[in-house]
PDB file of C-alpha atoms in Angstrom:
ATOM      1  CA  MET A  13      -9.523 -19.550  25.973  1.00  0.00           C
ATOM      2  CA  SER A  14     -10.485 -20.312  29.554  1.00  0.00           C
ATOM      3  CA  GLY A  15     -11.484 -16.728  30.174  1.00  0.00           C
ATOM      4  CA  GLU A  16      -7.999 -15.371  29.373  1.00  0.00           C
ATOM      5  CA  HIS A  17      -7.772 -12.133  27.437  1.00  0.00           C
ATOM      6  CA  THR A  18      -6.297 -12.675  23.988  1.00  0.00           C
ATOM      7  CA  LEU A  19      -4.450 -10.770  21.261  1.00  0.00           C
ATOM      8  CA  TYR A  20      -5.971 -11.609  17.880  1.00  0.00           C
ATOM      9  CA  LEU A  21      -3.871 -11.114  14.730  1.00  0.00           C
ATOM     10  CA  VAL A  22      -6.500 -10.362  12.121  1.00  0.00           C
ATOM     11  CA  ALA A  23      -5.759 -10.415   8.384  1.00  0.00           C
ATOM     12  CA  THR A  24      -7.416  -7.612   6.432  1.00  0.00           C
ATOM     13  CA  PRO A  25      -7.957  -7.054   2.679  1.00  0.00           C
ATOM     14  CA  ILE A  26      -4.956  -6.263   0.482  1.00  0.00           C
ATOM     15  CA  GLY A  27      -7.180  -4.302  -1.880  1.00  0.00           C
ATOM     16  CA  HIS A  28     -10.823  -5.252  -2.266  1.00  0.00           C
ATOM     17  CA  LEU A  29     -12.610  -4.315   0.976  1.00  0.00           C
ATOM     18  CA  ASP A  30     -14.862  -7.381   0.878  1.00  0.00           C
ATOM     19  CA  ASP A  31     -11.929  -9.803   1.022  1.00  0.00           C
ATOM     20  CA  ILE A  32     -12.346 -10.355   4.746  1.00  0.00           C
ATOM     21  CA  GLY A  33     -13.810 -13.308   6.606  1.00  0.00           C
ATOM     22  CA  LEU A  34     -16.898 -13.377   8.819  1.00  0.00           C
ATOM     23  CA  ARG A  35     -14.815 -14.421  11.813  1.00  0.00           C
ATOM     24  CA  ALA A  36     -12.470 -11.487  11.254  1.00  0.00           C
ATOM     25  CA  ILE A  37     -15.414  -9.061  11.245  1.00  0.00           C
ATOM     26  CA  ASP A  38     -16.900 -10.637  14.370  1.00  0.00           C
ATOM     27  CA  THR A  39     -13.537 -10.488  16.122  1.00  0.00           C
ATOM     28  CA  LEU A  40     -12.976  -6.832  15.266  1.00  0.00           C
ATOM     29  CA  ARG A  41     -16.446  -5.992  16.559  1.00  0.00           C
ATOM     30  CA  SER A  42     -16.054  -7.905  19.820  1.00  0.00           C
ATOM     31  CA  VAL A  43     -12.595  -6.888  21.068  1.00  0.00           C
ATOM     32  CA  THR A  44     -12.092  -3.911  23.375  1.00  0.00           C
ATOM     33  CA  ARG A  45      -9.536  -2.232  21.120  1.00  0.00           C
ATOM     34  CA  ILE A  46      -7.964  -2.568  17.672  1.00  0.00           C
ATOM     35  CA  TYR A  47      -4.289  -1.694  17.183  1.00  0.00           C
ATOM     36  CA  VAL A  48      -3.648  -0.404  13.667  1.00  0.00           C
ATOM     37  CA  GLU A  49      -0.742   0.941  11.612  1.00  0.00           C
ATOM     38  CA  ASP A  50      -2.601   4.065  10.506  1.00  0.00           C
ATOM     39  CA  THR A  51      -5.937   5.052  12.054  1.00  0.00           C
ATOM     40  CA  ARG A  52      -6.957   7.071   8.999  1.00  0.00           C
ATOM     41  CA  HIS A  53      -6.270   4.169   6.650  1.00  0.00           C
ATOM     42  CA  SER A  54      -8.057   1.563   8.783  1.00  0.00           C
ATOM     43  CA  ALA A  55     -11.044   3.815   9.453  1.00  0.00           C
ATOM     44  CA  GLY A  56     -12.356   3.216   5.943  1.00  0.00           C
ATOM     45  CA  LEU A  57     -12.261  -0.566   6.300  1.00  0.00           C
ATOM     46  CA  LEU A  58     -13.929  -0.504   9.712  1.00  0.00           C
ATOM     47  CA  ARG A  59     -16.593   1.909   8.531  1.00  0.00           C
ATOM     48  CA  HIS A  60     -17.279  -0.266   5.456  1.00  0.00           C
ATOM     49  CA  HIS A  61     -18.035  -3.226   7.744  1.00  0.00           C
ATOM     50  CA  ASP A  62     -19.892  -1.281  10.473  1.00  0.00           C
ATOM     51  CA  ILE A  63     -17.181  -1.800  13.084  1.00  0.00           C
ATOM     52  CA  ASP A  64     -16.995   0.933  15.720  1.00  0.00           C
ATOM     53  CA  THR A  65     -14.375  -0.545  18.051  1.00  0.00           C
ATOM     54  CA  PRO A  66     -11.865   2.066  19.296  1.00  0.00           C
ATOM     55  CA  MET A  67      -8.531   2.177  17.450  1.00  0.00           C
ATOM     56  CA  THR A  68      -4.999   2.942  18.639  1.00  0.00           C
ATOM     57  CA  ALA A  69      -1.998   3.458  16.366  1.00  0.00           C
ATOM     58  CA  LEU A  70       0.776   0.880  16.614  1.00  0.00           C
ATOM     59  CA  HIS A  71       3.444   1.256  13.925  1.00  0.00           C
ATOM     60  CA  GLU A  72       7.144   0.719  13.323  1.00  0.00           C
ATOM     61  CA  HIS A  73       8.050   3.934  15.140  1.00  0.00           C
ATOM     62  CA  ASN A  74       6.337   3.154  18.456  1.00  0.00           C
ATOM     63  CA  GLU A  75       5.938  -0.633  18.629  1.00  0.00           C
ATOM     64  CA  ARG A  76       9.215  -1.263  20.453  1.00  0.00           C
ATOM     65  CA  GLU A  77       8.406   1.123  23.305  1.00  0.00           C
ATOM     66  CA  ARG A  78       4.688   0.327  23.559  1.00  0.00           C
ATOM     67  CA  ALA A  79       4.597  -3.467  23.121  1.00  0.00           C
ATOM     68  CA  GLY A  80       5.040  -4.321  26.796  1.00  0.00           C
ATOM     69  CA  GLU A  81       2.490  -1.741  27.935  1.00  0.00           C
ATOM     70  CA  ILE A  82      -0.081  -3.012  25.426  1.00  0.00           C
ATOM     71  CA  ALA A  83       0.455  -6.625  26.449  1.00  0.00           C
ATOM     72  CA  GLU A  84      -0.260  -5.677  30.080  1.00  0.00           C
ATOM     73  CA  ARG A  85      -3.314  -3.700  29.025  1.00  0.00           C
ATOM     74  CA  ILE A  86      -4.733  -6.709  27.159  1.00  0.00           C
ATOM     75  CA  ARG A  87      -4.126  -8.987  30.127  1.00  0.00           C
ATOM     76  CA  GLU A  88      -5.835  -6.591  32.535  1.00  0.00           C
ATOM     77  CA  HIS A  89      -8.609  -5.044  30.429  1.00  0.00           C
ATOM     78  CA  GLY A  90      -9.749  -7.407  27.669  1.00  0.00           C
ATOM     79  CA  ASP A  91      -9.235  -8.911  24.231  1.00  0.00           C
ATOM     80  CA  ALA A  92      -7.577  -6.813  21.520  1.00  0.00           C
ATOM     81  CA  ALA A  93      -6.903  -7.177  17.815  1.00  0.00           C
ATOM     82  CA  LEU A  94      -3.931  -6.180  15.692  1.00  0.00           C
ATOM     83  CA  ILE A  95      -4.356  -5.328  12.016  1.00  0.00           C
ATOM     84  CA  SER A  96      -1.947  -3.909   9.459  1.00  0.00           C
ATOM     85  CA  ASP A  97      -2.781  -1.526   6.629  1.00  0.00           C
ATOM     86  CA  ALA A  98      -3.280  -4.557   4.391  1.00  0.00           C
ATOM     87  CA  GLY A  99      -2.838  -8.300   4.586  1.00  0.00           C
ATOM     88  CA  THR A 100      -1.566 -10.376   7.474  1.00  0.00           C
ATOM     89  CA  PRO A 101      -0.039  -8.561  10.481  1.00  0.00           C
ATOM     90  CA  ALA A 102       3.684  -9.017  11.225  1.00  0.00           C
ATOM     91  CA  ILE A 103       4.537 -10.007   7.619  1.00  0.00           C
ATOM     92  CA  SER A 104       6.787  -7.066   6.658  1.00  0.00           C
ATOM     93  CA  ASP A 105       4.515  -5.042   8.950  1.00  0.00           C
ATOM     94  CA  PRO A 106       4.470  -4.259  12.693  1.00  0.00           C
ATOM     95  CA  GLY A 107       3.440  -7.048  15.040  1.00  0.00           C
ATOM     96  CA  TYR A 108       6.425  -9.229  15.913  1.00  0.00           C
ATOM     97  CA  ARG A 109       7.403  -7.231  18.997  1.00  0.00           C
ATOM     98  CA  LEU A 110       3.850  -7.103  20.286  1.00  0.00           C
ATOM     99  CA  VAL A 111       3.466 -10.856  19.803  1.00  0.00           C
ATOM    100  CA  ARG A 112       6.696 -11.466  21.715  1.00  0.00           C
ATOM    101  CA  ALA A 113       5.603  -9.122  24.517  1.00  0.00           C
ATOM    102  CA  CYS A 114       2.257 -10.915  24.820  1.00  0.00           C
ATOM    103  CA  ILE A 115       3.909 -14.328  24.926  1.00  0.00           C
ATOM    104  CA  GLU A 116       6.290 -13.147  27.634  1.00  0.00           C
ATOM    105  CA  ALA A 117       3.386 -11.660  29.599  1.00  0.00           C
ATOM    106  CA  GLY A 118       1.385 -14.890  29.371  1.00  0.00           C
ATOM    107  CA  VAL A 119      -1.239 -13.355  27.071  1.00  0.00           C
ATOM    108  CA  PRO A 120      -2.628 -15.856  24.522  1.00  0.00           C
ATOM    109  CA  VAL A 121      -2.065 -14.966  20.858  1.00  0.00           C
ATOM    110  CA  SER A 122      -4.444 -16.236  18.183  1.00  0.00           C
ATOM    111  CA  ALA A 123      -4.458 -15.849  14.393  1.00  0.00           C
ATOM    112  CA  VAL A 124      -7.552 -14.966  12.380  1.00  0.00           C
ATOM    113  CA  PRO A 125      -6.145 -15.820   8.931  1.00  0.00           C
ATOM    114  CA  GLY A 126      -7.063 -14.250   5.635  1.00  0.00           C
ATOM    115  CA  ALA A 127      -5.535 -12.178   2.862  1.00  0.00           C
ATOM    116  CA  SER A 128      -1.789 -12.249   2.232  1.00  0.00           C
ATOM    117  CA  ALA A 129      -0.056 -10.587  -0.722  1.00  0.00           C
ATOM    118  CA  VAL A 130       2.678 -13.228  -0.583  1.00  0.00           C
ATOM    119  CA  LEU A 131       0.281 -16.130  -1.103  1.00  0.00           C
ATOM    120  CA  ALA A 132      -2.011 -14.284  -3.509  1.00  0.00           C
ATOM    121  CA  ALA A 133       0.942 -13.477  -5.756  1.00  0.00           C
ATOM    122  CA  LEU A 134       2.372 -16.980  -5.519  1.00  0.00           C
ATOM    123  CA  ILE A 135      -0.757 -18.806  -6.617  1.00  0.00           C
ATOM    124  CA  VAL A 136      -1.297 -16.600  -9.703  1.00  0.00           C
ATOM    125  CA  SER A 137       2.368 -16.416 -10.715  1.00  0.00           C
ATOM    126  CA  GLY A 138       2.537 -19.645 -12.681  1.00  0.00           C
ATOM    127  CA  LEU A 139       5.743 -20.515 -10.823  1.00  0.00           C
ATOM    128  CA  PRO A 140       6.183 -23.643  -8.668  1.00  0.00           C
ATOM    129  CA  THR A 141       4.295 -23.441  -5.371  1.00  0.00           C
ATOM    130  CA  ASP A 142       5.439 -26.646  -3.652  1.00  0.00           C
ATOM    131  CA  ARG A 143       8.288 -24.810  -1.912  1.00  0.00           C
ATOM    132  CA  PHE A 144       8.888 -21.078  -1.653  1.00  0.00           C
ATOM    133  CA  GLU A 145      10.746 -18.435   0.328  1.00  0.00           C
ATOM    134  CA  PHE A 146       9.570 -14.967   1.338  1.00  0.00           C
ATOM    135  CA  ALA A 147      12.568 -12.619   1.370  1.00  0.00           C
ATOM    136  CA  GLY A 148      10.845  -9.384   2.391  1.00  0.00           C
ATOM    137  CA  PHE A 149      11.589  -6.000   0.819  1.00  0.00           C
ATOM    138  CA  ALA A 150      14.546  -5.660  -1.535  1.00  0.00           C
ATOM    139  CA  PRO A 151      17.225  -3.215  -0.305  1.00  0.00           C
ATOM    140  CA  ALA A 152      16.820   0.400  -1.398  1.00  0.00           C
ATOM    141  CA  ARG A 153      20.378   1.008  -2.629  1.00  0.00           C
ATOM    142  CA  THR A 154      21.648  -0.405  -5.907  1.00  0.00           C
ATOM    143  CA  VAL A 155      24.837  -2.122  -4.760  1.00  0.00           C
ATOM    144  CA  ALA A 156      23.133  -3.707  -1.758  1.00  0.00           C
ATOM    145  CA  ARG A 157      20.213  -4.781  -3.939  1.00  0.00           C
ATOM    146  CA  LEU A 158      22.483  -6.400  -6.536  1.00  0.00           C
ATOM    147  CA  GLY A 159      24.225  -8.375  -3.823  1.00  0.00           C
ATOM    148  CA  TRP A 160      20.898  -9.315  -2.251  1.00  0.00           C
ATOM    149  CA  TYR A 161      19.509 -10.649  -5.530  1.00  0.00           C
ATOM    150  CA  ALA A 162      22.800 -12.402  -6.238  1.00  0.00           C
ATOM    151  CA  ALA A 163      22.551 -14.209  -2.899  1.00  0.00           C
ATOM    152  CA  LEU A 164      19.098 -15.480  -3.901  1.00  0.00           C
ATOM    153  CA  ALA A 165      20.108 -16.518  -7.433  1.00  0.00           C
ATOM    154  CA  GLY A 166      21.059 -20.069  -6.505  1.00  0.00           C
ATOM    155  CA  ARG A 167      17.764 -20.951  -4.838  1.00  0.00           C
ATOM    156  CA  GLU A 168      16.037 -23.921  -6.463  1.00  0.00           C
ATOM    157  CA  HIS A 169      12.604 -22.848  -5.214  1.00  0.00           C
ATOM    158  CA  THR A 170      10.436 -19.788  -5.861  1.00  0.00           C
ATOM    159  CA  VAL A 171      11.553 -16.641  -4.050  1.00  0.00           C
ATOM    160  CA  ILE A 172       9.104 -13.823  -3.270  1.00  0.00           C
ATOM    161  CA  ALA A 173       9.957 -10.190  -2.538  1.00  0.00           C
ATOM    162  CA  TYR A 174       8.121  -6.910  -2.098  1.00  0.00           C
ATOM    163  CA  GLU A 175       9.041  -3.747  -3.986  1.00  0.00           C
ATOM    164  CA  SER A 176       7.828  -0.151  -4.061  1.00  0.00           C
ATOM    165  CA  PRO A 177       6.625   1.714  -7.179  1.00  0.00           C
ATOM    166  CA  HIS A 178       9.428   4.281  -7.281  1.00  0.00           C
ATOM    167  CA  ARG A 179      12.076   1.530  -7.316  1.00  0.00           C
ATOM    168  CA  ILE A 180      10.439  -1.189  -9.390  1.00  0.00           C
ATOM    169  CA  VAL A 181      12.337  -0.545 -12.647  1.00  0.00           C
ATOM    170  CA  ASP A 182      15.726  -0.160 -10.957  1.00  0.00           C
ATOM    171  CA  SER A 183      15.020  -3.277  -8.932  1.00  0.00           C
ATOM    172  CA  LEU A 184      14.217  -5.318 -12.039  1.00  0.00           C
ATOM    173  CA  VAL A 185      17.364  -4.011 -13.750  1.00  0.00           C
ATOM    174  CA  ASP A 186      19.402  -5.277 -10.806  1.00  0.00           C
ATOM    175  CA  LEU A 187      17.483  -8.551 -10.809  1.00  0.00           C
ATOM    176  CA  VAL A 188      18.340  -9.188 -14.458  1.00  0.00           C
ATOM    177  CA  ALA A 189      21.992  -8.381 -13.761  1.00  0.00           C
ATOM    178  CA  ALA A 190      22.098 -10.722 -10.775  1.00  0.00           C
ATOM    179  CA  ILE A 191      20.189 -13.780 -12.016  1.00  0.00           C
ATOM    180  CA  GLY A 192      20.509 -13.451 -15.771  1.00  0.00           C
ATOM    181  CA  PRO A 193      17.971 -12.449 -18.432  1.00  0.00           C
ATOM    182  CA  ASP A 194      16.425 -15.886 -18.987  1.00  0.00           C
ATOM    183  CA  ARG A 195      15.241 -16.831 -15.485  1.00  0.00           C
ATOM    184  CA  GLN A 196      11.444 -17.084 -15.267  1.00  0.00           C
ATOM    185  CA  ILE A 197       9.883 -14.452 -12.998  1.00  0.00           C
ATOM    186  CA  ALA A 198       6.540 -12.805 -12.335  1.00  0.00           C
ATOM    187  CA  VAL A 199       5.675  -9.304 -11.162  1.00  0.00           C
ATOM    188  CA  ALA A 200       2.247  -8.957  -9.535  1.00  0.00           C
ATOM    189  CA  ARG A 201       0.879  -5.423  -9.231  1.00  0.00           C
ATOM    190  CA  GLU A 202      -2.121  -4.053  -7.321  1.00  0.00           C
ATOM    191  CA  LEU A 203      -3.403  -7.497  -6.364  1.00  0.00           C
ATOM    192  CA  THR A 204      -7.208  -7.707  -5.915  1.00  0.00           C
ATOM    193  CA  LYS A 205      -7.575  -4.052  -6.949  1.00  0.00           C
ATOM    194  CA  ARG A 206      -9.146  -2.579 -10.064  1.00  0.00           C
ATOM    195  CA  PHE A 207      -5.894  -2.346 -12.043  1.00  0.00           C
ATOM    196  CA  GLU A 208      -4.387  -5.680 -11.005  1.00  0.00           C
ATOM    197  CA  THR A 209      -1.837  -7.059 -13.469  1.00  0.00           C
ATOM    198  CA  VAL A 210       0.614  -9.954 -13.433  1.00  0.00           C
ATOM    199  CA  GLN A 211       3.594  -9.862 -15.792  1.00  0.00           C
ATOM    200  CA  ARG A 212       5.077 -13.302 -16.424  1.00  0.00           C
ATOM    201  CA  GLY A 213       8.039 -14.485 -18.470  1.00  0.00           C
ATOM    202  CA  SER A 214      11.807 -14.198 -18.636  1.00  0.00           C
ATOM    203  CA  ALA A 215      13.394 -11.586 -16.367  1.00  0.00           C
ATOM    204  CA  ALA A 216      14.532  -9.553 -19.385  1.00  0.00           C
ATOM    205  CA  ARG A 217      11.089  -9.639 -21.018  1.00  0.00           C
ATOM    206  CA  VAL A 218       9.273  -8.607 -17.846  1.00  0.00           C
ATOM    207  CA  LEU A 219      11.750  -5.749 -17.334  1.00  0.00           C
ATOM    208  CA  GLU A 220      11.138  -4.626 -20.904  1.00  0.00           C
ATOM    209  CA  ARG A 221       7.356  -4.574 -20.442  1.00  0.00           C
ATOM    210  CA  VAL A 222       7.452  -2.759 -17.102  1.00  0.00           C
ATOM    211  CA  SER A 223      10.019  -0.212 -18.340  1.00  0.00           C
ATOM    212  CA  ALA A 224       7.942   0.594 -21.420  1.00  0.00           C
ATOM    213  CA  ASP A 225       4.645   1.251 -19.621  1.00  0.00           C
ATOM    214  CA  ARG A 226       4.328   3.932 -16.935  1.00  0.00           C
ATOM    215  CA  ASP A 227       1.088   2.367 -15.739  1.00  0.00           C
ATOM    216  CA  GLN A 228       3.030  -0.802 -14.917  1.00  0.00           C
ATOM    217  CA  GLN A 229       5.186   1.250 -12.551  1.00  0.00           C
ATOM    218  CA  ARG A 230       2.309   2.332 -10.299  1.00  0.00           C
ATOM    219  CA  GLY A 231       0.964   0.603  -7.199  1.00  0.00           C
ATOM    220  CA  GLU A 232       2.241  -2.088  -4.865  1.00  0.00           C
ATOM    221  CA  PHE A 233       4.461  -4.852  -6.252  1.00  0.00           C
ATOM    222  CA  VAL A 234       5.343  -8.451  -5.494  1.00  0.00           C
ATOM    223  CA  ILE A 235       8.310  -9.899  -7.390  1.00  0.00           C
ATOM    224  CA  LEU A 236       8.527 -13.678  -7.750  1.00  0.00           C
ATOM    225  CA  ILE A 237      11.703 -15.388  -8.958  1.00  0.00           C
ATOM    226  CA  GLY A 238      11.562 -18.896 -10.350  1.00  0.00           C
ATOM    227  CA  GLY A 239      14.026 -21.371  -8.904  1.00  0.00           C
ATOM    228  CA  GLN A 240      17.325 -22.099 -10.574  1.00  0.00           C
ATOM    229  CA  ALA A 241      17.214 -25.292 -12.600  1.00  0.00           C
ATOM    230  CA  SER A 242      18.518 -28.123 -10.459  1.00  0.00           C
ATOM    231  CA  SER A 243      20.728 -29.302 -13.342  1.00  0.00           C
ATOM    232  CA  GLY A 244      23.118 -26.400 -12.823  1.00  0.00           C
ATOM    233  CA  SER A 245      23.614 -22.648 -12.876  1.00  0.00           C
ATOM    234  CA  MET A 246      21.560 -20.484 -15.182  1.00  0.00           C
ATOM    235  CA  PRO A 247      23.792 -19.111 -17.944  1.00  0.00           C
ATOM    236  CA  GLY A 248      25.045 -15.657 -17.117  1.00  0.00           C
ATOM    237  CA  ALA A 249      23.663 -15.534 -13.599  1.00  0.00           C
ATOM    238  CA  ILE A 250      25.491 -14.817 -10.394  1.00  0.00           C
ATOM    239  CA  GLY A 251      25.303 -18.010  -8.422  1.00  0.00           C
ATOM    240  CA  GLU A 252      28.265 -20.081  -7.433  1.00  0.00           C
ATOM    241  CA  GLN A 253      30.401 -18.037  -9.825  1.00  0.00           C
ATOM    242  CA  ALA A 254      30.423 -14.309 -10.388  1.00  0.00           C
ATOM    243  CA  LEU A 255      29.058 -12.601 -13.469  1.00  0.00           C
ATOM    244  CA  SER A 256      31.658 -11.297 -15.875  1.00  0.00           C
ATOM    245  CA  VAL A 257      31.997  -7.548 -16.279  1.00  0.00           C
ATOM    246  CA  ASP A 258      30.805  -7.819 -19.880  1.00  0.00           C
ATOM    247  CA  THR A 259      27.654  -9.702 -18.880  1.00  0.00           C
ATOM    248  CA  LEU A 260      26.798  -7.084 -16.284  1.00  0.00           C
ATOM    249  CA  LEU A 261      27.456  -4.241 -18.708  1.00  0.00           C
ATOM    250  CA  GLN A 262      25.351  -5.827 -21.440  1.00  0.00           C
ATOM    251  CA  ALA A 263      22.461  -6.431 -19.030  1.00  0.00           C
ATOM    252  CA  LEU A 264      22.443  -2.919 -17.565  1.00  0.00           C
ATOM    253  CA  THR A 265      23.417  -0.688 -20.503  1.00  0.00           C
ATOM    254  CA  PRO A 266      20.024  -0.756 -22.296  1.00  0.00           C
ATOM    255  CA  HIS A 267      18.333   0.615 -19.181  1.00  0.00           C
ATOM    256  CA  LEU A 268      20.749   3.109 -17.587  1.00  0.00           C
ATOM    257  CA  PRO A 269      23.232   5.846 -18.659  1.00  0.00           C
ATOM    258  CA  PRO A 270      26.772   4.541 -19.276  1.00  0.00           C
ATOM    259  CA  ARG A 271      28.318   6.374 -16.314  1.00  0.00           C
ATOM    260  CA  THR A 272      25.665   4.987 -13.968  1.00  0.00           C
ATOM    261  CA  VAL A 273      26.241   1.496 -15.330  1.00  0.00           C
ATOM    262  CA  ALA A 274      29.996   1.887 -14.874  1.00  0.00           C
ATOM    263  CA  ARG A 275      29.577   3.004 -11.272  1.00  0.00           C
ATOM    264  CA  ILE A 276      27.266   0.096 -10.400  1.00  0.00           C
ATOM    265  CA  VAL A 277      29.442  -2.554 -12.057  1.00  0.00           C
ATOM    266  CA  ALA A 278      32.673  -1.099 -10.643  1.00  0.00           C
ATOM    267  CA  ASP A 279      31.226  -1.201  -7.121  1.00  0.00           C
ATOM    268  CA  LEU A 280      29.956  -4.737  -7.620  1.00  0.00           C
ATOM    269  CA  VAL A 281      33.143  -6.300  -9.019  1.00  0.00           C
ATOM    270  CA  GLY A 282      35.719  -4.113  -7.270  1.00  0.00           C
ATOM    271  CA  LEU A 283      37.352  -2.574 -10.366  1.00  0.00           C
ATOM    272  CA  PRO A 284      38.160   1.113 -11.037  1.00  0.00           C
ATOM    273  CA  LYS A 285      35.167   2.977 -12.432  1.00  0.00           C
ATOM    274  CA  ARG A 286      37.255   4.489 -15.255  1.00  0.00           C
ATOM    275  CA  GLN A 287      38.288   1.027 -16.438  1.00  0.00           C
ATOM    276  CA  VAL A 288      34.722  -0.278 -16.388  1.00  0.00           C
ATOM    277  CA  TYR A 289      33.424   2.841 -18.160  1.00  0.00           C
ATOM    278  CA  ALA A 290      35.985   2.411 -20.932  1.00  0.00           C
ATOM    279  CA  ARG A 291      34.878  -1.192 -21.383  1.00  0.00           C
ATOM    280  CA  ALA A 292      31.220  -0.113 -21.511  1.00  0.00           C
ATOM    281  CA  ILE A 293      32.004   2.366 -24.300  1.00  0.00           C
ATOM    282  CA  GLU A 294      33.994  -0.276 -26.168  1.00  0.00           C
ATOM    283  CA  LEU A 295      31.095  -2.732 -26.038  1.00  0.00           C
ATOM    284  CA  SER A 296      28.674  -0.006 -27.094  1.00  0.00           C
ATOM    285  CA  ASP A 297      30.822   0.938 -30.100  1.00  0.00           C
ATOM    286  CA  ARG A 298      30.791  -2.679 -31.242  1.00  0.00           C
ATOM    287  CA  GLY A 299      27.016  -2.380 -31.540  1.00  0.00           C
TER     288      GLY A 299
END
């Protein structure tokens, strides 16, 4: 680039260490420094490909304060690369602030594309790929997560989200409550790794399979939600109209204790918890 020093955003494997391009390896060998999320994690990848370029940690806790300094360092001292722990930098990983700082400092930014969990999950999901939306990580707290899924329920295209292993079951419970049990979804786990699995089917069926198998609750997850049918709202889903209390209770009760279900539904619909709990017991007694 006319002799200008450049920041290269280099995609790295999301699992299998050989899922990296020749240009990415050459770039990582030739730059003066590689900025990484975790030096211990990235050391294994670099060692595997005989790359001995110096590393410096750049993560969510220090990117804001260091981005400007790093941009100036690249401009003055030479090309650098940014990699994340896995996949494409700046996609739910650090990188955005550094890219902005480089642009503002007049430092060229170039992508070295490669692995991406979003795209890998999408193409194996069996869901439509002509239009999709990446929504990032689902919220950690139940009420916020229910509302978040509800806001996505009306999309007519495939929606993709990340989720962590310790929340995957709770997240799928909330997903079923928000979009209804019949919407087609997929849950991709440990993509490109030894124990890769993809669960496909109705939201209720996928929840059932994941809940019943502890092995399906381990690893890194991508959740994909099929688009709402363009002919109208999916039955029982939160979209343009709210779910009834009974629908929420019936969706959540098989997976959570009654008092927990009552608390979640009461918070979601704005009714007293005691009233919702009584209704949950009534529905349960009916069988």
